[in-house]
XYZ file of C-alpha atoms in Angstrom:
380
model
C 34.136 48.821 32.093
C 33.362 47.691 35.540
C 37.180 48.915 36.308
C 36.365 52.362 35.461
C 33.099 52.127 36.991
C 34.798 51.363 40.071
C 37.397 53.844 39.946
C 34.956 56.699 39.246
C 32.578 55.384 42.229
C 32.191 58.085 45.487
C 31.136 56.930 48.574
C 27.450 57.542 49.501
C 28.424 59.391 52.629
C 31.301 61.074 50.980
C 29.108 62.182 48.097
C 26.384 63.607 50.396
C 28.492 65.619 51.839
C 30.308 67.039 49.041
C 26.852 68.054 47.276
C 25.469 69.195 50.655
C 22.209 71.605 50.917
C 21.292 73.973 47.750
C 21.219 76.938 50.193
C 25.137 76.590 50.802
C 25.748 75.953 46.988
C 24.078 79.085 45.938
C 26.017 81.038 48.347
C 29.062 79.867 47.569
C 30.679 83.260 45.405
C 30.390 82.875 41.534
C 34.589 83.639 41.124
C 36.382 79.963 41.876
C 33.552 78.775 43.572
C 33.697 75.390 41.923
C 37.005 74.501 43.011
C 35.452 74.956 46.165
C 32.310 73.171 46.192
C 33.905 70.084 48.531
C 34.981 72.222 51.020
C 31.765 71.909 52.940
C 30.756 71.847 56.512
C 31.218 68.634 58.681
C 27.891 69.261 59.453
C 26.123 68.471 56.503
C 26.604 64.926 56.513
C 24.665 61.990 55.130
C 22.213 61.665 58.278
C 21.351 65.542 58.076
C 20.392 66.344 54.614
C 19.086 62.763 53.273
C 16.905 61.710 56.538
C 15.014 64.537 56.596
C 11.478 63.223 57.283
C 8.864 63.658 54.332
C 5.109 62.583 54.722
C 4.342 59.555 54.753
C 2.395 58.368 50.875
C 2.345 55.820 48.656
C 4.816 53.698 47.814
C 4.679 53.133 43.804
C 8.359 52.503 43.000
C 9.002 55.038 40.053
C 10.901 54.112 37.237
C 14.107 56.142 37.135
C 15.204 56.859 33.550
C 17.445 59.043 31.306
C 16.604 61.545 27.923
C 19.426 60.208 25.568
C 20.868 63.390 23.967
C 23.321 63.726 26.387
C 24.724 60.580 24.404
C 24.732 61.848 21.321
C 27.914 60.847 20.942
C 27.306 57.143 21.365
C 25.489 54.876 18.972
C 22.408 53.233 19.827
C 24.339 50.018 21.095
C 27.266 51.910 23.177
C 24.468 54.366 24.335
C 22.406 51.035 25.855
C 25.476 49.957 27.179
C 26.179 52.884 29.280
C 22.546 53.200 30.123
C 22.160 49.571 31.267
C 25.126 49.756 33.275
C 24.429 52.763 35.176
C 20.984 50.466 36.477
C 18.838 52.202 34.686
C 15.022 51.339 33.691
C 13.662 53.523 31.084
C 14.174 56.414 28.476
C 13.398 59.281 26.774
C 14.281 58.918 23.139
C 14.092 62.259 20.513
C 12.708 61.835 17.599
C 13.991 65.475 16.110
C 13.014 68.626 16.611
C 15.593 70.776 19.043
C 16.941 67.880 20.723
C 17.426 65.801 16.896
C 17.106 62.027 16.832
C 20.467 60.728 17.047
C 19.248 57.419 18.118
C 15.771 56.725 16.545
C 15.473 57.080 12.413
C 12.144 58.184 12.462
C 11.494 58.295 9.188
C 12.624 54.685 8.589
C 11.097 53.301 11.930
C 7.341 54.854 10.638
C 7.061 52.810 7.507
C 8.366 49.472 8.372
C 6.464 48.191 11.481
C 9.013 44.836 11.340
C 12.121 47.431 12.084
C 10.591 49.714 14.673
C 9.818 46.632 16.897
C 13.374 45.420 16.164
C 14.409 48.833 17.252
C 12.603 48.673 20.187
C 13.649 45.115 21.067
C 16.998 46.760 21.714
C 16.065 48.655 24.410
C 13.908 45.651 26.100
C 17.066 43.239 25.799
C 18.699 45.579 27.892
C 15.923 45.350 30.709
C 15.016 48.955 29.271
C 12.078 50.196 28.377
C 11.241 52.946 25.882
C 8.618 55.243 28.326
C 8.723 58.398 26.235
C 9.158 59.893 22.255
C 10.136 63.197 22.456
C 9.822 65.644 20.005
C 10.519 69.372 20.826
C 10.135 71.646 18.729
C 8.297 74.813 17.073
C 5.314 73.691 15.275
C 3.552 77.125 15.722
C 6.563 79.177 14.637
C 5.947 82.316 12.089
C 8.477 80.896 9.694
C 6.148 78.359 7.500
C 9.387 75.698 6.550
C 10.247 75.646 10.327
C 6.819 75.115 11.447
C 5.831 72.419 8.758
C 9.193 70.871 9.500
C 8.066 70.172 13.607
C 4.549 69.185 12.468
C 5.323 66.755 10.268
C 8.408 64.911 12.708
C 5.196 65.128 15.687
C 2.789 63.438 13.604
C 5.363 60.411 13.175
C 6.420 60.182 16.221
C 2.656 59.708 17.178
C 2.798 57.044 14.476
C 5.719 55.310 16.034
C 4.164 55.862 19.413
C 1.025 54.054 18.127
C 3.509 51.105 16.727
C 5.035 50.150 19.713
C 2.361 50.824 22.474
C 4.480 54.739 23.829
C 1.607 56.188 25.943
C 3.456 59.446 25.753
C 4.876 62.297 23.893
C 6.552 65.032 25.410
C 7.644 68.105 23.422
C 7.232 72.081 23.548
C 4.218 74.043 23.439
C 5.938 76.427 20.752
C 5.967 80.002 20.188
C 4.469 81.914 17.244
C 5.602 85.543 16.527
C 3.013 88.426 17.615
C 1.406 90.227 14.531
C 0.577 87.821 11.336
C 3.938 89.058 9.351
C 6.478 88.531 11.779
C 9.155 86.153 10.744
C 10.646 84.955 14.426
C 8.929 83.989 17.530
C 7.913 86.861 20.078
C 7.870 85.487 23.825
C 5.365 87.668 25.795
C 5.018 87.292 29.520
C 4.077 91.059 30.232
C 1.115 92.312 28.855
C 1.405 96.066 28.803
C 1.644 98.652 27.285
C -1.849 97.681 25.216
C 0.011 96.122 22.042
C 1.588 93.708 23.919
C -1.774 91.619 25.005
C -3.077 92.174 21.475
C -0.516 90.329 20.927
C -0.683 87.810 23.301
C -4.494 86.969 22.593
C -3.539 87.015 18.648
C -1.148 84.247 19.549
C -3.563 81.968 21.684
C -6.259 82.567 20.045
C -5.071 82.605 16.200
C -2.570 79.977 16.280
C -1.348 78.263 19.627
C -5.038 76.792 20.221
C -6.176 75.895 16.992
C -2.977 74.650 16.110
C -3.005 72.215 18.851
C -6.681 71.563 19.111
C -5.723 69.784 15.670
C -3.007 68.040 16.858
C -4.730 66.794 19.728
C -7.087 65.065 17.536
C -4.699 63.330 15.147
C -2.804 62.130 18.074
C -6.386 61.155 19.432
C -6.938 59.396 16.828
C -3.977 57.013 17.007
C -4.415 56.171 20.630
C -2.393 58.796 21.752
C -3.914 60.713 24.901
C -0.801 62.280 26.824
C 0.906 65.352 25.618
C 3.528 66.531 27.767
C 4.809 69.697 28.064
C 7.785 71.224 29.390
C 6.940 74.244 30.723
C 9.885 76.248 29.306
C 11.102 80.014 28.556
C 10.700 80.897 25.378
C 7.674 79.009 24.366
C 3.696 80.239 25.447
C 3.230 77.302 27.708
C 6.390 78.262 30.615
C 4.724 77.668 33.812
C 1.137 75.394 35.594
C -1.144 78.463 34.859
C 0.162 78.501 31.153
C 0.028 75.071 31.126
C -3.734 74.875 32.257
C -5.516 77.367 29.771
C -3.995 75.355 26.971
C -5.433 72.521 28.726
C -8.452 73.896 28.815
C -8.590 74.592 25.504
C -7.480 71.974 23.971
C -8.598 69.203 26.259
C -6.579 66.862 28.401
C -4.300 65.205 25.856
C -3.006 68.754 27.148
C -0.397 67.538 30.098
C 3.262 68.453 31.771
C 6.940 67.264 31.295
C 7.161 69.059 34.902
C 10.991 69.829 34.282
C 11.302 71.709 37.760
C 14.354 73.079 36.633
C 12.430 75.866 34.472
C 10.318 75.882 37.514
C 13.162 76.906 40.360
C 14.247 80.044 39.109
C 10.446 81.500 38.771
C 9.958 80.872 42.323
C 7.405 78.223 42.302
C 7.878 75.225 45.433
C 8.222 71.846 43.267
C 6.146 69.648 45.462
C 3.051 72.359 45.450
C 3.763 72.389 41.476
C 3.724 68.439 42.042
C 0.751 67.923 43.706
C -1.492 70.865 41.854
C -0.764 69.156 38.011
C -1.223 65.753 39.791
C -4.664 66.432 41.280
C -5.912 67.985 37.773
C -4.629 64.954 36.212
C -2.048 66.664 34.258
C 1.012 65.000 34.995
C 2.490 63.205 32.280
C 6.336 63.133 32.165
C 8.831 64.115 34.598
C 12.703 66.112 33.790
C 15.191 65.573 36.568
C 17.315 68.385 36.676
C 18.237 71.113 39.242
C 19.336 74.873 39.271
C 21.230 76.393 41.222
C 20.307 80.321 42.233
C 23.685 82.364 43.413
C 21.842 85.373 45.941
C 24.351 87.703 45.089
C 24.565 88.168 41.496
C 20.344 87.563 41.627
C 19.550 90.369 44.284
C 22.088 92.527 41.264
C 20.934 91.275 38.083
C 17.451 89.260 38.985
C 16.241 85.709 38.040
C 16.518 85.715 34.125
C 20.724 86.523 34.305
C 20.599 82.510 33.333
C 23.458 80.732 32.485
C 24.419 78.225 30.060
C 28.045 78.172 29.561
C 30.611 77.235 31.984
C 32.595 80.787 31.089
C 29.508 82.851 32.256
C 29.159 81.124 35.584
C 30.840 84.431 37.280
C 28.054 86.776 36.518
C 24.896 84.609 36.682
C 22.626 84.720 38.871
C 21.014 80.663 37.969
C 22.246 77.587 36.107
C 21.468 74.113 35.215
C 22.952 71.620 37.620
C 22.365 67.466 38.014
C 19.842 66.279 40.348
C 21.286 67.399 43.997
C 23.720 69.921 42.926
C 21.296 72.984 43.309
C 18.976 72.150 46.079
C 18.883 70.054 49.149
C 18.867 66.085 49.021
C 16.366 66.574 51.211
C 14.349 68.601 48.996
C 15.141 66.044 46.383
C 13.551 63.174 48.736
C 10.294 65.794 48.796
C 10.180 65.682 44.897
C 10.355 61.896 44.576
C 7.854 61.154 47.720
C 5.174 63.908 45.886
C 5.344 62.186 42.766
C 4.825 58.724 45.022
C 1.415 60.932 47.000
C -0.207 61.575 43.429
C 0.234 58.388 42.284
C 2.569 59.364 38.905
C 3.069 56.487 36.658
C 5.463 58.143 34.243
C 9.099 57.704 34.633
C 12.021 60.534 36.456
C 14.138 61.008 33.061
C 17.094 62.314 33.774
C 18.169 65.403 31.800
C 21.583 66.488 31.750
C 22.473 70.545 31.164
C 25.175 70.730 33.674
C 27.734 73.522 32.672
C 29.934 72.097 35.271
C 29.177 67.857 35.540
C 29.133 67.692 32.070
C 27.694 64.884 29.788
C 27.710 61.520 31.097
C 29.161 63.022 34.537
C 26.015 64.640 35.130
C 24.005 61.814 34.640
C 25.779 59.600 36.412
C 25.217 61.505 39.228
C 21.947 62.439 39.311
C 20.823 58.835 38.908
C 23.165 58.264 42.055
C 21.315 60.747 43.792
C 17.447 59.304 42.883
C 18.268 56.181 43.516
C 19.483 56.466 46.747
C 16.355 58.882 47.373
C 13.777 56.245 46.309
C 15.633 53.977 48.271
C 15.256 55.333 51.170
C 11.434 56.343 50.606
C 10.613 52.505 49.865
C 12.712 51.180 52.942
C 14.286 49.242 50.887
């Protein structure tokens, strides 16, 4: 293993340049750009893009970490493995929902106390620790088996939370449908003509509050005080304002899993995003993963031409990339340092979607990337 590790190691000035600035990825054309993504100018060396002076702030050293389905290939043991030998401090473990729970049996690990410790023990003899369950899903979606099916994997994992001592859960908000006999969620953003915000109050109102004003409770309850939520397309909670009037309304076991990634493409600046959740308290859990924004095919098409695939990379106008891929190193060192000047105390899990640095690739990476960045914050 240490061989291979070897043999796949890049050189921290080599590497800099070859990701260089997000600007000069996203202009890069979308035909056979990605042979091309080396063939960088001189300029953007190590000292250019990486030294770029931040604020000075605290200087809490954040736990970097990784969300394990991108090793949903591996057992738990090869998974820890990988993870331990990559330097790694924490994780994000599913525990079903969207993401399943390759690595935690959830039902088994929520009746035998004995076994979920064992389970966790795993982790710690790795010099690992367990930071986050994670349990995306639906729970407010129209269809009744799909909906009871989320609710019931969230309240174990706040069971197994309580167990072992997780302070937090991070999942989705959900989405219901719009009218009382709809049978698949209906994402509104846009609330005209008039049906469309009848809607969109029926949903808040009529299920998305009460829904999780109960489930705030139960997790309550168990010691639980810190749900995080991506803020993610498709679901009612999808950006900080959506994000707040649940909190609101709910309370604030109502927090973020600030995945900027969701956040780059609707044109919000991550360290404002950073530093608005962390003064109202609400910042729970933190996604590392960038996107990438091509100019061209986004002044033709607009913002939500989003790809996932590798094969529709030609005509989109965003994608997924690891940490450093899509925006500036700089901008990268900005992230980390905001997260230091609010004084987070979660972990940066790092979340792998990369069409093109696929898998373990991707995170590999990435944790390259935000180690190097927190290095350099802490003077170390």
């Amino acid at each position: 293993m240490k061989t291979r590790l070897r043999r796949n190691a890049v050189n921290r000035r080599e590497f800099l340049c070859k990701t260089g600035t997000g600007v000069v990825a996203a202009a890069i054309p979308a035909t056979g750009a990605w042979g091309a993504i080396s063939e960088l100018p001189a300029e953007l060396n190590s000292a250019s893009v990486i030294r770029t002076a931040v604020p000075a702030g605290a200087k809490k050293k954040i736990p970097i970490g990784v969300f394990d389905p991108v090793y949903d290939h591996l057992s738990l043991d090869e998974m820890l493995d990988k993870v331990s030998a990559l330097g790694l401090e924490a994780m994000e473990i599913g525990t079903g929902g969207y993401p399943n729970n390759r690595h935690c049996p959830l039902d088994e690990l929520v009746q035998d106390k004995a076994k979920a410790k064992a389970w966790q023990k795993k982790f710690e003899d790795k010099g690992i620790r367990v930071a986050t369950l994670s349990c995306h899903g639906n729970p407010v979606h129209p269809d009744a088996q799909h909906a009871q099916k989320d609710v019931d994997i969230f309240r174990k994992t706040v069971l197994l939370a309580e167990m072992l001592d997780i302070k937090v859960i991070v999942g989705f908000s959900g989405c219901p449908g719009g009218t009382p006999t709809d049978t698949q969620p209906n994402w509104i953003t846009y609330r005209w003509p008039p049906e469309y915000n009848q809607m969109l109050q029926w949903q808040w109102k009529e299920k998305v509050i009460p829904y999780w004003k109960d489930a705030a409770k139960y997790a309550r309850s168990h010691g639980i005080k810190r749900l995080a939520f991506e803020m993610h397309p498709n679901f009612v909670v999808y950006n900080p304002l959506t994000l707040m009037k649940l909190r609101e309304a709910v309370g604030e076991e109502i927090g973020a899993n600030c995945d900027l990634s969701h956040l780059f493409w609707q044109g919000c600046d991550p360290v404002e995003v950073i530093h608005f959740l962390g003064k109202q308290g609400a910042l729970f859990h933190a996604h590392m993963k960038d996107t990438v924004i091509f100019p061209e095919n986004c002044a033709r098409y607009g913002a939500l031409n989003f790809a996932s695939e590798k094969n529709e990379l030609e005509h989109a106008s965003d994608t997924f990339r690891a940490v450093g891929y899509g925006h500036s190193l700089s901008l990268w060192k900005s992230v980390v340092q905001a997260y230091m000047d609010v004084d987070y105390d979660g972990i940066l899990s790092i979340e792998n979607e990369d069409p093109i640095l696929t898998g373990e690739v991707g995170v590999e990476r990435a944790a390259y990337v935000l180690k190097n960045v927190r290095k350099e914050i802490l003077g170390e």
